C-alpha cells in the first residue's frame, strides 16, 4: 500500500483559489494519496484567538510530513505564513516552496526557508514531497 502523505500548505487566504488549485493538482494524481492538515478559513489568524490558532497549527504541523509554502510574492508580506514556515522548521519539517503557475519572481521569505523550490507541476511537486518528507 502506498504511503499517504500529510501535507500542511502555507498560503494566504487572500489567494485561496491557489490553495484549491494546488490541492486539486495533487489529488488528480491517483498514484499520490495525500491528506491536508492546514487550518481552514473559518477562524481569522489576526483575531483574539491567535494563541489558540497557533497551538492548533502547531498540532497540525506535528501531524504533517512536510510543509508546502505557496511562494507567491504575497508570502513576503504575510507574517502568518512566515510564522508557519519558522514553526515547521523548528519542529523538524522541511519546507518546499511551490511557485504558482506563471510566476517569474517568488517570495524571498519562502526561498530563504525552503529546502527546494519547485514549479507548478504535479510530478515536480510529488517528487519533492517524497524526497523531503519526514
PDB file of C-alpha atoms in Angstrom:
ATOM      1  CA  UNK A   1       0.000   0.000   0.000  1.00  0.00           C
ATOM      2  CA  UNK A   2       1.301   3.455  -0.895  1.00  0.00           C
ATOM      3  CA  UNK A   3       2.149   5.901   1.866  1.00  0.00           C
ATOM      4  CA  UNK A   4      -0.447   8.596   2.454  1.00  0.00           C
ATOM      5  CA  UNK A   5       1.338  11.927   2.867  1.00  0.00           C
ATOM      6  CA  UNK A   6       0.161  14.508   5.394  1.00  0.00           C
ATOM      7  CA  UNK A   7       0.689  17.925   3.837  1.00  0.00           C
ATOM      8  CA  UNK A   8       0.442  21.303   5.514  1.00  0.00           C
ATOM      9  CA  UNK A   9       0.054  24.018   2.873  1.00  0.00           C
ATOM     10  CA  UNK A  10       1.069  27.512   3.965  1.00  0.00           C
ATOM     11  CA  UNK A  11      -0.808  30.095   1.916  1.00  0.00           C
ATOM     12  CA  UNK A  12      -2.598  33.415   2.049  1.00  0.00           C
ATOM     13  CA  UNK A  13      -6.387  33.373   2.378  1.00  0.00           C
ATOM     14  CA  UNK A  14      -6.475  36.334   0.010  1.00  0.00           C
ATOM     15  CA  UNK A  15      -5.402  33.801  -2.632  1.00  0.00           C
ATOM     16  CA  UNK A  16      -7.367  30.751  -1.511  1.00  0.00           C
ATOM     17  CA  UNK A  17      -8.054  29.809  -5.135  1.00  0.00           C
ATOM     18  CA  UNK A  18      -4.341  28.954  -5.404  1.00  0.00           C
ATOM     19  CA  UNK A  19      -4.687  26.623  -2.408  1.00  0.00           C
ATOM     20  CA  UNK A  20      -7.676  24.900  -4.009  1.00  0.00           C
ATOM     21  CA  UNK A  21      -5.844  24.588  -7.330  1.00  0.00           C
ATOM     22  CA  UNK A  22      -2.780  23.048  -5.666  1.00  0.00           C
ATOM     23  CA  UNK A  23      -4.888  20.513  -3.782  1.00  0.00           C
ATOM     24  CA  UNK A  24      -6.781  19.680  -6.991  1.00  0.00           C
ATOM     25  CA  UNK A  25      -3.494  19.257  -8.863  1.00  0.00           C
ATOM     26  CA  UNK A  26      -2.149  16.818  -6.280  1.00  0.00           C
ATOM     27  CA  UNK A  27      -5.475  14.995  -5.914  1.00  0.00           C
ATOM     28  CA  UNK A  28      -5.589  14.452  -9.683  1.00  0.00           C
ATOM     29  CA  UNK A  29      -2.637  12.094  -9.320  1.00  0.00           C
ATOM     30  CA  UNK A  30      -4.240   8.797  -8.367  1.00  0.00           C
ATOM     31  CA  UNK A  31      -0.825   7.389  -7.509  1.00  0.00           C
ATOM     32  CA  UNK A  32      -0.233  10.011  -4.803  1.00  0.00           C
ATOM     33  CA  UNK A  33      -2.505   9.712  -1.753  1.00  0.00           C
ATOM     34  CA  UNK A  34      -2.467  12.824   0.430  1.00  0.00           C
ATOM     35  CA  UNK A  35      -4.346  14.418   3.294  1.00  0.00           C
ATOM     36  CA  UNK A  36      -4.194  18.112   4.111  1.00  0.00           C
ATOM     37  CA  UNK A  37      -3.626  19.450   7.600  1.00  0.00           C
ATOM     38  CA  UNK A  38      -3.667  23.243   7.199  1.00  0.00           C
ATOM     39  CA  UNK A  39      -6.161  25.332   9.111  1.00  0.00           C
ATOM     40  CA  UNK A  40      -9.274  26.221   7.183  1.00  0.00           C
ATOM     41  CA  UNK A  41     -10.691  29.689   6.637  1.00  0.00           C
ATOM     42  CA  UNK A  42     -13.246  29.576   9.459  1.00  0.00           C
ATOM     43  CA  UNK A  43     -11.085  31.408  12.046  1.00  0.00           C
ATOM     44  CA  UNK A  44      -9.075  34.511  11.096  1.00  0.00           C
ATOM     45  CA  UNK A  45      -5.478  34.462  12.260  1.00  0.00           C
ATOM     46  CA  UNK A  46      -5.356  38.049  13.441  1.00  0.00           C
ATOM     47  CA  UNK A  47      -8.206  37.504  15.853  1.00  0.00           C
ATOM     48  CA  UNK A  48      -8.251  37.456  19.626  1.00  0.00           C
ATOM     49  CA  UNK A  49      -7.815  33.700  19.285  1.00  0.00           C
ATOM     50  CA  UNK A  50      -4.293  33.926  17.817  1.00  0.00           C
ATOM     51  CA  UNK A  51      -2.732  31.871  20.638  1.00  0.00           C
ATOM     52  CA  UNK A  52      -5.342  29.141  20.206  1.00  0.00           C
ATOM     53  CA  UNK A  53      -4.877  29.158  16.438  1.00  0.00           C
ATOM     54  CA  UNK A  54      -1.086  28.933  16.792  1.00  0.00           C
ATOM     55  CA  UNK A  55      -1.465  25.977  19.151  1.00  0.00           C
ATOM     56  CA  UNK A  56      -3.818  24.293  16.678  1.00  0.00           C
ATOM     57  CA  UNK A  57      -1.417  24.892  13.793  1.00  0.00           C
ATOM     58  CA  UNK A  58       1.491  23.559  15.840  1.00  0.00           C
ATOM     59  CA  UNK A  59      -0.519  20.384  16.476  1.00  0.00           C
ATOM     60  CA  UNK A  60      -1.300  20.050  12.776  1.00  0.00           C
ATOM     61  CA  UNK A  61       2.321  20.661  11.805  1.00  0.00           C
ATOM     62  CA  UNK A  62       3.346  17.873  14.191  1.00  0.00           C
ATOM     63  CA  UNK A  63       0.960  15.572  12.296  1.00  0.00           C
ATOM     64  CA  UNK A  64       2.409  16.586   8.907  1.00  0.00           C
ATOM     65  CA  UNK A  65       5.182  15.086   6.811  1.00  0.00           C
ATOM     66  CA  UNK A  66       6.202  18.336   5.105  1.00  0.00           C
ATOM     67  CA  UNK A  67       5.111  21.950   4.663  1.00  0.00           C
ATOM     68  CA  UNK A  68       4.339  23.235   1.177  1.00  0.00           C
ATOM     69  CA  UNK A  69       4.621  27.024   1.002  1.00  0.00           C
ATOM     70  CA  UNK A  70       2.923  28.701  -1.928  1.00  0.00           C
ATOM     71  CA  UNK A  71       5.707  31.054  -2.989  1.00  0.00           C
ATOM     72  CA  UNK A  72       3.752  33.948  -4.493  1.00  0.00           C
ATOM     73  CA  UNK A  73       5.130  37.395  -3.744  1.00  0.00           C
ATOM     74  CA  UNK A  74       2.341  37.928  -1.204  1.00  0.00           C
ATOM     75  CA  UNK A  75       4.177  35.481   1.095  1.00  0.00           C
ATOM     76  CA  UNK A  76       6.775  38.196   1.668  1.00  0.00           C
ATOM     77  CA  UNK A  77       4.073  40.292   3.349  1.00  0.00           C
ATOM     78  CA  UNK A  78       2.355  37.556   5.319  1.00  0.00           C
ATOM     79  CA  UNK A  79       3.610  37.395   8.888  1.00  0.00           C
ATOM     80  CA  UNK A  80       1.375  34.391   9.320  1.00  0.00           C
ATOM     81  CA  UNK A  81       2.998  32.364   6.518  1.00  0.00           C
ATOM     82  CA  UNK A  82       6.423  33.292   7.862  1.00  0.00           C
ATOM     83  CA  UNK A  83       5.390  32.095  11.331  1.00  0.00           C
ATOM     84  CA  UNK A  84       4.112  28.777   9.907  1.00  0.00           C
ATOM     85  CA  UNK A  85       7.344  28.165   7.989  1.00  0.00           C
ATOM     86  CA  UNK A  86       9.507  29.038  11.004  1.00  0.00           C
ATOM     87  CA  UNK A  87       7.419  26.799  13.278  1.00  0.00           C
ATOM     88  CA  UNK A  88       7.669  23.941  10.765  1.00  0.00           C
ATOM     89  CA  UNK A  89      11.445  24.241  10.681  1.00  0.00           C
ATOM     90  CA  UNK A  90      11.548  24.410  14.490  1.00  0.00           C
ATOM     91  CA  UNK A  91       9.583  21.128  14.553  1.00  0.00           C
ATOM     92  CA  UNK A  92      11.954  19.470  12.068  1.00  0.00           C
ATOM     93  CA  UNK A  93       9.710  19.695   8.990  1.00  0.00           C
ATOM     94  CA  UNK A  94      11.163  20.587   5.637  1.00  0.00           C
ATOM     95  CA  UNK A  95       9.644  23.491   3.726  1.00  0.00           C
ATOM     96  CA  UNK A  96       9.080  23.081  -0.012  1.00  0.00           C
ATOM     97  CA  UNK A  97       8.381  26.245  -1.974  1.00  0.00           C
ATOM     98  CA  UNK A  98       5.747  25.829  -4.684  1.00  0.00           C
ATOM     99  CA  UNK A  99       5.936  28.525  -7.340  1.00  0.00           C
ATOM    100  CA  UNK A 100       2.457  29.482  -8.570  1.00  0.00           C
ATOM    101  CA  UNK A 101       1.729  28.944 -12.234  1.00  0.00           C
ATOM    102  CA  UNK A 102       3.031  31.805 -14.353  1.00  0.00           C
ATOM    103  CA  UNK A 103       5.116  33.425 -11.589  1.00  0.00           C
ATOM    104  CA  UNK A 104       8.579  34.609 -12.570  1.00  0.00           C
ATOM    105  CA  UNK A 105       9.530  36.103  -9.206  1.00  0.00           C
ATOM    106  CA  UNK A 106       8.937  34.381  -5.903  1.00  0.00           C
ATOM    107  CA  UNK A 107       8.916  35.374  -2.265  1.00  0.00           C
ATOM    108  CA  UNK A 108      12.357  35.536  -0.690  1.00  0.00           C
ATOM    109  CA  UNK A 109      10.655  34.714   2.616  1.00  0.00           C
ATOM    110  CA  UNK A 110       9.785  31.309   1.146  1.00  0.00           C
ATOM    111  CA  UNK A 111      13.014  30.714  -0.786  1.00  0.00           C
ATOM    112  CA  UNK A 112      15.118  31.580   2.287  1.00  0.00           C
ATOM    113  CA  UNK A 113      13.311  28.892   4.321  1.00  0.00           C
ATOM    114  CA  UNK A 114      12.758  26.168   1.726  1.00  0.00           C
ATOM    115  CA  UNK A 115      14.934  23.157   1.011  1.00  0.00           C
ATOM    116  CA  UNK A 116      13.804  23.337  -2.618  1.00  0.00           C
ATOM    117  CA  UNK A 117      11.522  25.492  -4.767  1.00  0.00           C
ATOM    118  CA  UNK A 118       9.540  23.706  -7.471  1.00  0.00           C
ATOM    119  CA  UNK A 119       7.431  24.921 -10.355  1.00  0.00           C
ATOM    120  CA  UNK A 120       3.683  24.327 -10.622  1.00  0.00           C
ATOM    121  CA  UNK A 121       3.955  20.803 -11.993  1.00  0.00           C
ATOM    122  CA  UNK A 122       2.425  17.792 -10.260  1.00  0.00           C
ATOM    123  CA  UNK A 123       5.361  15.478 -10.931  1.00  0.00           C
ATOM    124  CA  UNK A 124       7.916  18.010  -9.632  1.00  0.00           C
ATOM    125  CA  UNK A 125       5.875  18.694  -6.511  1.00  0.00           C
ATOM    126  CA  UNK A 126       5.275  14.986  -5.807  1.00  0.00           C
ATOM    127  CA  UNK A 127       8.962  14.176  -6.307  1.00  0.00           C
ATOM    128  CA  UNK A 128       9.968  16.921  -3.850  1.00  0.00           C
ATOM    129  CA  UNK A 129       7.394  15.755  -1.290  1.00  0.00           C
ATOM    130  CA  UNK A 130       8.645  12.180  -1.486  1.00  0.00           C
ATOM    131  CA  UNK A 131      12.265  13.279  -1.177  1.00  0.00           C
ATOM    132  CA  UNK A 132      11.884  15.778   1.677  1.00  0.00           C
ATOM    133  CA  UNK A 133       9.066  14.307   3.818  1.00  0.00           C
ATOM    134  CA  UNK A 134       9.909  13.025   7.268  1.00  0.00           C
TER     135      UNK A 134
END
